[in-house]
């Protein structure tokens, strides 16, 4: 499918409109994620001030429980390796959540509210709104990656590792922009679209955890695991990030193709007609709220359940992780 210039008419103006409306959200998300990384770097330097401390911490991080929580233990005898290990997974989860929420807010939510019909009544191409949302979300992810990298460099961490670490955040965000570009086509409900993307995020976390505890092969199937294969501060391998960019591009193209096969305001899956009369549950505001939120509740609960399964499978090993491990106890404190 080729998208013509006419179908993108007005995209630049929509980009400016989104940036103006969401400027506060963009700043808060960016500073929050970067702040999480900076605070982690500060805590790691405080906990492990000498190389001997780092060596002891690296020797202690061999528990399956720790690997499930944080990922593969790459370069833990360095400050940068500890930062990537302690905050990498959770920073990427935050980036993924930011991406799916921001993309849905500026696409499916606009259709659901009816505002997009007013916009489309002007000189705006069919794919301009989705393209504008993608440009903004992609720009936010790039901004997050740059700020994280510069913050780590300013904190004295190696430049090459910091660039790979920040680029990993950006690539992970772009992958989930592609994922959400697909989920927003499947359903006509913004909450359900977010929930479906949340399920993908939960599966990505679970696959990464299971793969990392094993031989690492299954981790390649997870966007989070794929990005972690770049090994920031422990080899700085760029080509897994290139694969991630290709995956993001393919997902985005699939989303554009699906968008060409549905009407504005509709989803690829049509809702079933309801009964002629409402049930007793819909007689009150609580029942109505539960009914409206049913799809997103089920989707998010499924994602959290899968994450809980991953945690539950290693909970018995937490005692082994903490027993005699003063470094781990200090880190938790």
mmCIF file of N, CA and C in Angstrom, residues 148-274:
data_model
loop_
_atom_site.group_PDB
_atom_site.id
_atom_site.type_symbol
_atom_site.label_atom_id
_atom_site.label_comp_id
_atom_site.label_asym_id
_atom_site.label_seq_id
_atom_site.Cartn_x
_atom_site.Cartn_y
_atom_site.Cartn_z
ATOM 1 N N UNK A 148 18.051 10.769 28.433
ATOM 2 C CA UNK A 148 18.624 9.711 29.264
ATOM 3 C C UNK A 148 20.114 9.546 28.977
ATOM 4 N N UNK A 149 20.471 9.524 27.696
ATOM 5 C CA UNK A 149 21.881 9.364 27.330
ATOM 6 C C UNK A 149 22.714 10.537 27.851
ATOM 7 N N UNK A 150 22.239 11.762 27.642
ATOM 8 C CA UNK A 150 22.992 12.932 28.092
ATOM 9 C C UNK A 150 23.091 12.979 29.614
ATOM 10 N N UNK A 151 22.034 12.575 30.300
ATOM 11 C CA UNK A 151 22.068 12.567 31.764
ATOM 12 C C UNK A 151 23.118 11.590 32.273
ATOM 13 N N UNK A 152 23.189 10.402 31.668
ATOM 14 C CA UNK A 152 24.188 9.425 32.094
ATOM 15 C C UNK A 152 25.605 9.896 31.770
ATOM 16 N N UNK A 153 25.768 10.517 30.600
ATOM 17 C CA UNK A 153 27.089 11.046 30.254
ATOM 18 C C UNK A 153 27.493 12.137 31.243
ATOM 19 N N UNK A 154 26.544 13.027 31.571
ATOM 20 C CA UNK A 154 26.838 14.092 32.532
ATOM 21 C C UNK A 154 27.178 13.531 33.908
ATOM 22 N N UNK A 155 26.661 12.353 34.207
ATOM 23 C CA UNK A 155 26.937 11.727 35.499
ATOM 24 C C UNK A 155 28.253 10.966 35.488
ATOM 25 N N UNK A 156 28.954 10.994 34.376
ATOM 26 C CA UNK A 156 30.268 10.379 34.308
ATOM 27 C C UNK A 156 30.301 8.967 33.786
ATOM 28 N N UNK A 157 29.186 8.471 33.251
ATOM 29 C CA UNK A 157 29.165 7.119 32.707
ATOM 30 C C UNK A 157 29.743 7.134 31.287
ATOM 31 N N UNK A 158 30.242 6.003 30.793
ATOM 32 C CA UNK A 158 30.863 5.954 29.461
ATOM 33 C C UNK A 158 29.909 6.445 28.363
ATOM 34 N N UNK A 159 30.478 7.190 27.416
ATOM 35 C CA UNK A 159 29.665 7.798 26.364
ATOM 36 C C UNK A 159 29.007 6.735 25.489
ATOM 37 N N UNK A 160 29.793 5.738 25.029
ATOM 38 C CA UNK A 160 29.241 4.724 24.123
ATOM 39 C C UNK A 160 28.105 3.956 24.786
ATOM 40 N N UNK A 161 28.310 3.540 26.019
ATOM 41 C CA UNK A 161 27.258 2.805 26.721
ATOM 42 C C UNK A 161 26.025 3.649 26.960
ATOM 43 N N UNK A 162 26.232 4.936 27.269
ATOM 44 C CA UNK A 162 25.094 5.832 27.500
ATOM 45 C C UNK A 162 24.276 6.021 26.230
ATOM 46 N N UNK A 163 24.950 6.127 25.083
ATOM 47 C CA UNK A 163 24.233 6.281 23.823
ATOM 48 C C UNK A 163 23.429 5.028 23.488
ATOM 49 N N UNK A 164 24.009 3.857 23.716
ATOM 50 C CA UNK A 164 23.284 2.610 23.467
ATOM 51 C C UNK A 164 22.100 2.488 24.419
ATOM 52 N N UNK A 165 22.317 2.835 25.678
ATOM 53 C CA UNK A 165 21.250 2.757 26.681
ATOM 54 C C UNK A 165 20.083 3.660 26.310
ATOM 55 N N UNK A 166 20.386 4.923 25.960
ATOM 56 C CA UNK A 166 19.328 5.846 25.561
ATOM 57 C C UNK A 166 18.647 5.429 24.279
ATOM 58 N N UNK A 167 19.431 4.926 23.313
ATOM 59 C CA UNK A 167 18.852 4.468 22.046
ATOM 60 C C UNK A 167 17.919 3.284 22.269
ATOM 61 N N UNK A 168 18.237 2.440 23.239
ATOM 62 C CA UNK A 168 17.362 1.312 23.547
ATOM 63 C C UNK A 168 15.981 1.767 23.993
ATOM 64 N N UNK A 169 15.930 2.818 24.805
ATOM 65 C CA UNK A 169 14.640 3.366 25.224
ATOM 66 C C UNK A 169 13.850 3.853 24.015
ATOM 67 N N UNK A 170 14.547 4.546 23.109
ATOM 68 C CA UNK A 170 13.875 5.075 21.921
ATOM 69 C C UNK A 170 13.331 3.955 21.042
ATOM 70 N N UNK A 171 14.152 2.942 20.787
ATOM 71 C CA UNK A 171 13.737 1.837 19.920
ATOM 72 C C UNK A 171 12.564 1.085 20.534
ATOM 73 N N UNK A 172 12.611 0.835 21.842
ATOM 74 C CA UNK A 172 11.504 0.133 22.495
ATOM 75 C C UNK A 172 10.212 0.926 22.357
ATOM 76 N N UNK A 173 10.313 2.252 22.514
ATOM 77 C CA UNK A 173 9.136 3.091 22.359
ATOM 78 C C UNK A 173 8.572 3.045 20.948
ATOM 79 N N UNK A 174 9.447 3.053 19.948
ATOM 80 C CA UNK A 174 8.987 2.993 18.562
ATOM 81 C C UNK A 174 8.307 1.658 18.263
ATOM 82 N N UNK A 175 8.813 0.577 18.837
ATOM 83 C CA UNK A 175 8.166 -0.722 18.642
ATOM 84 C C UNK A 175 6.750 -0.695 19.192
ATOM 85 N N UNK A 176 6.578 -0.116 20.376
ATOM 86 C CA UNK A 176 5.232 -0.085 20.956
ATOM 87 C C UNK A 176 4.344 0.961 20.299
ATOM 88 N N UNK A 177 4.939 1.939 19.622
ATOM 89 C CA UNK A 177 4.123 2.814 18.774
ATOM 90 C C UNK A 177 3.525 1.998 17.638
ATOM 91 N N UNK A 178 4.330 1.096 17.064
ATOM 92 C CA UNK A 178 3.817 0.212 16.022
ATOM 93 C C UNK A 178 2.773 -0.748 16.533
ATOM 94 N N UNK A 179 2.997 -1.288 17.727
ATOM 95 C CA UNK A 179 2.005 -2.194 18.338
ATOM 96 C C UNK A 179 0.678 -1.466 18.525
ATOM 97 N N UNK A 180 0.734 -0.254 19.068
ATOM 98 C CA UNK A 180 -0.496 0.502 19.320
ATOM 99 C C UNK A 180 -1.142 0.962 18.020
ATOM 100 N N UNK A 181 -0.328 1.186 16.976
ATOM 101 C CA UNK A 181 -0.901 1.521 15.671
ATOM 102 C C UNK A 181 -1.788 0.402 15.162
ATOM 103 N N UNK A 182 -1.505 -0.822 15.578
ATOM 104 C CA UNK A 182 -2.332 -1.970 15.173
ATOM 105 C C UNK A 182 -3.535 -2.125 16.097
ATOM 106 N N UNK A 183 -3.318 -2.028 17.413
ATOM 107 C CA UNK A 183 -4.439 -2.238 18.342
ATOM 108 C C UNK A 183 -5.509 -1.165 18.181
ATOM 109 N N UNK A 184 -5.117 0.052 17.769
ATOM 110 C CA UNK A 184 -6.119 1.100 17.578
ATOM 111 C C UNK A 184 -6.966 0.868 16.335
ATOM 112 N N UNK A 185 -6.546 -0.030 15.465
ATOM 113 C CA UNK A 185 -7.352 -0.379 14.295
ATOM 114 C C UNK A 185 -8.315 -1.519 14.595
ATOM 115 N N UNK A 186 -7.960 -2.349 15.565
ATOM 116 C CA UNK A 186 -8.741 -3.552 15.839
ATOM 117 C C UNK A 186 -10.080 -3.217 16.475
ATOM 118 N N UNK A 187 -10.091 -2.253 17.388
ATOM 119 C CA UNK A 187 -11.287 -1.938 18.156
ATOM 120 C C UNK A 187 -11.663 -0.472 17.975
ATOM 121 N N UNK A 188 -12.923 -0.160 18.225
ATOM 122 C CA UNK A 188 -13.366 1.229 18.148
ATOM 123 C C UNK A 188 -13.350 1.907 19.508
ATOM 124 N N UNK A 189 -12.742 1.264 20.510
ATOM 125 C CA UNK A 189 -12.743 1.769 21.872
ATOM 126 C C UNK A 189 -11.305 2.048 22.298
ATOM 127 N N UNK A 190 -11.026 3.284 22.741
ATOM 128 C CA UNK A 190 -9.666 3.656 23.116
ATOM 129 C C UNK A 190 -9.172 2.870 24.318
ATOM 130 N N UNK A 191 -10.068 2.606 25.273
ATOM 131 C CA UNK A 191 -9.641 1.872 26.467
ATOM 132 C C UNK A 191 -9.249 0.442 26.113
ATOM 133 N N UNK A 192 -10.016 -0.176 25.240
ATOM 134 C CA UNK A 192 -9.691 -1.544 24.825
ATOM 135 C C UNK A 192 -8.392 -1.567 24.026
ATOM 136 N N UNK A 193 -8.195 -0.547 23.184
ATOM 137 C CA UNK A 193 -6.948 -0.468 22.415
ATOM 138 C C UNK A 193 -5.750 -0.381 23.349
ATOM 139 N N UNK A 194 -5.858 0.442 24.400
ATOM 140 C CA UNK A 194 -4.785 0.507 25.398
ATOM 141 C C UNK A 194 -4.599 -0.826 26.103
ATOM 142 N N UNK A 195 -5.716 -1.472 26.413
ATOM 143 C CA UNK A 195 -5.630 -2.757 27.097
ATOM 144 C C UNK A 195 -4.948 -3.823 26.259
ATOM 145 N N UNK A 196 -5.264 -3.856 24.976
ATOM 146 C CA UNK A 196 -4.624 -4.831 24.085
ATOM 147 C C UNK A 196 -3.116 -4.581 23.993
ATOM 148 N N UNK A 197 -2.737 -3.305 23.879
ATOM 149 C CA UNK A 197 -1.308 -2.984 23.866
ATOM 150 C C UNK A 197 -0.666 -3.332 25.201
ATOM 151 N N UNK A 198 -1.428 -3.168 26.289
ATOM 152 C CA UNK A 198 -0.917 -3.547 27.603
ATOM 153 C C UNK A 198 -0.688 -5.046 27.714
ATOM 154 N N UNK A 199 -1.548 -5.851 27.088
ATOM 155 C CA UNK A 199 -1.341 -7.301 27.073
ATOM 156 C C UNK A 199 -0.040 -7.645 26.357
ATOM 157 N N UNK A 200 0.204 -6.960 25.238
ATOM 158 C CA UNK A 200 1.460 -7.195 24.505
ATOM 159 C C UNK A 200 2.654 -6.839 25.391
ATOM 160 N N UNK A 201 2.544 -5.748 26.146
ATOM 161 C CA UNK A 201 3.622 -5.363 27.052
ATOM 162 C C UNK A 201 3.829 -6.416 28.133
ATOM 163 N N UNK A 202 2.731 -6.932 28.702
ATOM 164 C CA UNK A 202 2.852 -7.983 29.698
ATOM 165 C C UNK A 202 3.490 -9.242 29.140
ATOM 166 N N UNK A 203 3.092 -9.612 27.926
ATOM 167 C CA UNK A 203 3.697 -10.780 27.280
ATOM 168 C C UNK A 203 5.179 -10.549 27.010
ATOM 169 N N UNK A 204 5.526 -9.323 26.601
ATOM 170 C CA UNK A 204 6.932 -9.005 26.343
ATOM 171 C C UNK A 204 7.760 -9.161 27.616
ATOM 172 N N UNK A 205 7.213 -8.693 28.733
ATOM 173 C CA UNK A 205 7.925 -8.819 30.004
ATOM 174 C C UNK A 205 8.061 -10.285 30.400
ATOM 175 N N UNK A 206 6.980 -11.049 30.265
ATOM 176 C CA UNK A 206 7.017 -12.460 30.655
ATOM 177 C C UNK A 206 7.970 -13.260 29.773
ATOM 178 N N UNK A 207 7.919 -13.033 28.455
ATOM 179 C CA UNK A 207 8.824 -13.743 27.553
ATOM 180 C C UNK A 207 10.279 -13.421 27.867
ATOM 181 N N UNK A 208 10.531 -12.145 28.133
ATOM 182 C CA UNK A 208 11.888 -11.748 28.480
ATOM 183 C C UNK A 208 12.353 -12.423 29.762
ATOM 184 N N UNK A 209 11.474 -12.470 30.767
ATOM 185 C CA UNK A 209 11.841 -13.081 32.043
ATOM 186 C C UNK A 209 12.119 -14.576 31.891
ATOM 187 N N UNK A 210 11.223 -15.269 31.202
ATOM 188 C CA UNK A 210 11.404 -16.714 31.012
ATOM 189 C C UNK A 210 12.659 -16.997 30.200
ATOM 190 N N UNK A 211 12.874 -16.214 29.148
ATOM 191 C CA UNK A 211 14.049 -16.419 28.314
ATOM 192 C C UNK A 211 15.345 -16.141 29.049
ATOM 193 N N UNK A 212 15.367 -15.070 29.860
ATOM 194 C CA UNK A 212 16.596 -14.719 30.567
ATOM 195 C C UNK A 212 16.960 -15.749 31.625
ATOM 196 N N UNK A 213 15.955 -16.347 32.256
ATOM 197 C CA UNK A 213 16.240 -17.394 33.236
ATOM 198 C C UNK A 213 16.781 -18.633 32.536
ATOM 199 N N UNK A 214 16.337 -18.872 31.289
ATOM 200 C CA UNK A 214 16.829 -20.011 30.518
ATOM 201 C C UNK A 214 18.115 -19.667 29.793
ATOM 202 N N UNK A 215 18.180 -20.095 28.535
ATOM 203 C CA UNK A 215 19.407 -19.867 27.765
ATOM 204 C C UNK A 215 19.393 -18.555 26.993
ATOM 205 N N UNK A 216 18.335 -17.764 27.140
ATOM 206 C CA UNK A 216 18.263 -16.457 26.488
ATOM 207 C C UNK A 216 17.656 -16.458 25.105
ATOM 208 N N UNK A 217 17.374 -17.650 24.558
ATOM 209 C CA UNK A 217 16.839 -17.700 23.189
ATOM 210 C C UNK A 217 15.447 -17.090 23.101
ATOM 211 N N UNK A 218 14.593 -17.394 24.086
ATOM 212 C CA UNK A 218 13.217 -16.895 24.056
ATOM 213 C C UNK A 218 13.168 -15.374 24.202
ATOM 214 N N UNK A 219 14.194 -14.788 24.790
ATOM 215 C CA UNK A 219 14.213 -13.341 24.996
ATOM 216 C C UNK A 219 14.219 -12.575 23.685
ATOM 217 N N UNK A 220 14.705 -13.185 22.615
ATOM 218 C CA UNK A 220 14.731 -12.519 21.311
ATOM 219 C C UNK A 220 13.324 -12.241 20.794
ATOM 220 N N UNK A 221 12.330 -12.991 21.274
ATOM 221 C CA UNK A 221 10.957 -12.800 20.820
ATOM 222 C C UNK A 221 10.265 -11.656 21.553
ATOM 223 N N UNK A 222 10.896 -11.114 22.575
ATOM 224 C CA UNK A 222 10.341 -10.015 23.354
ATOM 225 C C UNK A 222 10.992 -8.708 22.942
ATOM 226 N N UNK A 223 10.225 -7.651 22.699
ATOM 227 C CA UNK A 223 10.845 -6.356 22.400
ATOM 228 C C UNK A 223 11.798 -5.896 23.496
ATOM 229 N N UNK A 224 11.425 -6.147 24.753
ATOM 230 C CA UNK A 224 12.300 -5.758 25.862
ATOM 231 C C UNK A 224 13.580 -6.579 25.828
ATOM 232 N N UNK A 225 13.440 -7.890 25.639
ATOM 233 C CA UNK A 225 14.609 -8.751 25.560
ATOM 234 C C UNK A 225 15.496 -8.411 24.383
ATOM 235 N N UNK A 226 14.887 -8.061 23.249
ATOM 236 C CA UNK A 226 15.658 -7.699 22.065
ATOM 237 C C UNK A 226 16.511 -6.468 22.335
ATOM 238 N N UNK A 227 15.918 -5.450 22.954
ATOM 239 C CA UNK A 227 16.659 -4.222 23.249
ATOM 240 C C UNK A 227 17.780 -4.506 24.246
ATOM 241 N N UNK A 228 17.524 -5.373 25.216
ATOM 242 C CA UNK A 228 18.562 -5.676 26.201
ATOM 243 C C UNK A 228 19.745 -6.418 25.594
ATOM 244 N N UNK A 229 19.545 -7.047 24.447
ATOM 245 C CA UNK A 229 20.661 -7.716 23.771
ATOM 246 C C UNK A 229 21.715 -6.717 23.288
ATOM 247 N N UNK A 230 21.399 -5.436 23.314
ATOM 248 C CA UNK A 230 22.382 -4.426 22.925
ATOM 249 C C UNK A 230 23.473 -4.258 23.984
ATOM 250 N N UNK A 231 23.255 -4.781 25.180
ATOM 251 C CA UNK A 231 24.272 -4.840 26.240
ATOM 252 C C UNK A 231 24.931 -3.482 26.505
ATOM 253 N N UNK A 232 24.168 -2.458 26.898
ATOM 254 C CA UNK A 232 24.797 -1.171 27.214
ATOM 255 C C UNK A 232 25.775 -1.302 28.377
ATOM 256 N N UNK A 233 26.914 -0.642 28.251
ATOM 257 C CA UNK A 233 28.003 -0.657 29.232
ATOM 258 C C UNK A 233 28.647 -2.035 29.386
ATOM 259 N N UNK A 234 28.311 -2.967 28.502
ATOM 260 C CA UNK A 234 28.889 -4.310 28.592
ATOM 261 C C UNK A 234 29.111 -4.878 27.192
ATOM 262 N N UNK A 235 29.662 -4.074 26.318
ATOM 263 C CA UNK A 235 29.889 -4.509 24.943
ATOM 264 C C UNK A 235 29.320 -3.559 23.919
ATOM 265 N N UNK A 236 28.206 -2.893 24.270
ATOM 266 C CA UNK A 236 27.605 -1.861 23.409
ATOM 267 C C UNK A 236 27.385 -2.369 21.984
ATOM 268 N N UNK A 237 26.440 -3.291 21.841
ATOM 269 C CA UNK A 237 26.136 -3.907 20.548
ATOM 270 C C UNK A 237 24.955 -3.168 19.931
ATOM 271 N N UNK A 238 25.157 -2.611 18.731
ATOM 272 C CA UNK A 238 24.130 -1.790 18.102
ATOM 273 C C UNK A 238 23.151 -2.577 17.248
ATOM 274 N N UNK A 239 23.557 -3.721 16.688
ATOM 275 C CA UNK A 239 22.705 -4.344 15.681
ATOM 276 C C UNK A 239 21.370 -4.866 16.222
ATOM 277 N N UNK A 240 21.223 -5.278 17.504
ATOM 278 C CA UNK A 240 19.863 -5.610 17.964
ATOM 279 C C UNK A 240 18.911 -4.416 17.891
ATOM 280 N N UNK A 241 19.445 -3.223 18.094
ATOM 281 C CA UNK A 241 18.604 -2.030 17.989
ATOM 282 C C UNK A 241 18.172 -1.789 16.544
ATOM 283 N N UNK A 242 19.055 -2.120 15.591
ATOM 284 C CA UNK A 242 18.681 -2.014 14.181
ATOM 285 C C UNK A 242 17.539 -2.971 13.859
ATOM 286 N N UNK A 243 17.605 -4.186 14.417
ATOM 287 C CA UNK A 243 16.492 -5.138 14.230
ATOM 288 C C UNK A 243 15.215 -4.566 14.825
ATOM 289 N N UNK A 244 15.331 -3.932 15.987
ATOM 290 C CA UNK A 244 14.162 -3.319 16.613
ATOM 291 C C UNK A 244 13.538 -2.245 15.756
ATOM 292 N N UNK A 245 14.363 -1.444 15.083
ATOM 293 C CA UNK A 245 13.842 -0.410 14.184
ATOM 294 C C UNK A 245 13.087 -1.036 13.014
ATOM 295 N N UNK A 246 13.608 -2.148 12.498
ATOM 296 C CA UNK A 246 12.923 -2.838 11.400
ATOM 297 C C UNK A 246 11.570 -3.362 11.879
ATOM 298 N N UNK A 247 11.543 -3.955 13.076
ATOM 299 C CA UNK A 247 10.287 -4.462 13.647
ATOM 300 C C UNK A 247 9.286 -3.318 13.812
ATOM 301 N N UNK A 248 9.766 -2.182 14.337
ATOM 302 C CA UNK A 248 8.882 -1.026 14.510
ATOM 303 C C UNK A 248 8.322 -0.561 13.177
ATOM 304 N N UNK A 249 9.172 -0.528 12.146
ATOM 305 C CA UNK A 249 8.710 -0.115 10.825
ATOM 306 C C UNK A 249 7.663 -1.052 10.251
ATOM 307 N N UNK A 250 7.883 -2.355 10.399
ATOM 308 C CA UNK A 250 6.924 -3.336 9.878
ATOM 309 C C UNK A 250 5.583 -3.201 10.596
ATOM 310 N N UNK A 251 5.614 -3.071 11.925
ATOM 311 C CA UNK A 251 4.370 -2.926 12.684
ATOM 312 C C UNK A 251 3.615 -1.660 12.274
ATOM 313 N N UNK A 252 4.346 -0.583 12.047
ATOM 314 C CA UNK A 252 3.704 0.671 11.656
ATOM 315 C C UNK A 252 3.056 0.555 10.283
ATOM 316 N N UNK A 253 3.737 -0.100 9.348
ATOM 317 C CA UNK A 253 3.169 -0.298 8.011
ATOM 318 C C UNK A 253 1.911 -1.159 8.086
ATOM 319 N N UNK A 254 1.951 -2.214 8.909
ATOM 320 C CA UNK A 254 0.760 -3.061 9.078
ATOM 321 C C UNK A 254 -0.396 -2.231 9.617
ATOM 322 N N UNK A 255 -0.108 -1.360 10.592
ATOM 323 C CA UNK A 255 -1.156 -0.496 11.135
ATOM 324 C C UNK A 255 -1.748 0.410 10.070
ATOM 325 N N UNK A 256 -0.903 0.953 9.183
ATOM 326 C CA UNK A 256 -1.395 1.821 8.109
ATOM 327 C C UNK A 256 -2.262 1.043 7.126
ATOM 328 N N UNK A 257 -1.863 -0.181 6.826
ATOM 329 C CA UNK A 257 -2.658 -1.018 5.910
ATOM 330 C C UNK A 257 -4.023 -1.312 6.515
ATOM 331 N N UNK A 258 -4.041 -1.655 7.798
ATOM 332 C CA UNK A 258 -5.310 -1.944 8.462
ATOM 333 C C UNK A 258 -6.206 -0.705 8.501
ATOM 334 N N UNK A 259 -5.583 0.473 8.691
ATOM 335 C CA UNK A 259 -6.370 1.711 8.735
ATOM 336 C C UNK A 259 -7.065 1.981 7.413
ATOM 337 N N UNK A 260 -6.487 1.513 6.313
ATOM 338 C CA UNK A 260 -7.083 1.726 4.990
ATOM 339 C C UNK A 260 -8.269 0.813 4.740
ATOM 340 N N UNK A 261 -8.513 -0.145 5.627
ATOM 341 C CA UNK A 261 -9.596 -1.106 5.431
ATOM 342 C C UNK A 261 -10.718 -0.946 6.456
ATOM 343 N N UNK A 262 -10.839 0.236 7.018
ATOM 344 C CA UNK A 262 -11.940 0.475 7.949
ATOM 345 C C UNK A 262 -12.430 1.909 7.780
ATOM 346 N N UNK A 263 -13.645 2.157 8.272
ATOM 347 C CA UNK A 263 -14.217 3.493 8.228
ATOM 348 C C UNK A 263 -13.760 4.295 9.442
ATOM 349 N N UNK A 264 -13.785 5.603 9.311
ATOM 350 C CA UNK A 264 -13.444 6.479 10.428
ATOM 351 C C UNK A 264 -14.442 6.250 11.561
ATOM 352 N N UNK A 265 -13.927 6.061 12.766
ATOM 353 C CA UNK A 265 -14.775 5.829 13.921
ATOM 354 C C UNK A 265 -15.079 4.381 14.180
ATOM 355 N N UNK A 266 -14.821 3.529 13.222
ATOM 356 C CA UNK A 266 -15.102 2.103 13.380
ATOM 357 C C UNK A 266 -13.802 1.342 13.620
ATOM 358 N N UNK A 267 -13.939 0.088 14.052
ATOM 359 C CA UNK A 267 -12.798 -0.796 14.201
ATOM 360 C C UNK A 267 -12.940 -1.984 13.271
ATOM 361 N N UNK A 268 -11.876 -2.745 13.144
ATOM 362 C CA UNK A 268 -11.941 -3.931 12.289
ATOM 363 C C UNK A 268 -12.878 -4.977 12.868
ATOM 364 N N UNK A 269 -13.008 -5.002 14.182
ATOM 365 C CA UNK A 269 -13.967 -5.887 14.832
ATOM 366 C C UNK A 269 -15.180 -5.053 15.230
ATOM 367 N N UNK A 270 -16.323 -5.405 14.716
ATOM 368 C CA UNK A 270 -17.532 -4.652 14.980
ATOM 369 C C UNK A 270 -18.191 -5.123 16.278
ATOM 370 N N UNK A 271 -18.645 -4.193 17.105
ATOM 371 C CA UNK A 271 -19.327 -4.598 18.338
ATOM 372 C C UNK A 271 -20.650 -5.288 18.029
ATOM 373 N N UNK A 272 -20.983 -6.283 18.839
ATOM 374 C CA UNK A 272 -22.252 -6.989 18.651
ATOM 375 C C UNK A 272 -23.422 -6.118 19.103
ATOM 376 N N UNK A 273 -24.552 -6.224 18.443
ATOM 377 C CA UNK A 273 -25.728 -5.462 18.897
ATOM 378 C C UNK A 273 -26.165 -5.929 20.277
ATOM 379 N N UNK A 274 -26.503 -4.989 21.111
ATOM 380 C CA UNK A 274 -26.916 -5.322 22.471
ATOM 381 C C UNK A 274 -28.367 -5.760 22.532
#
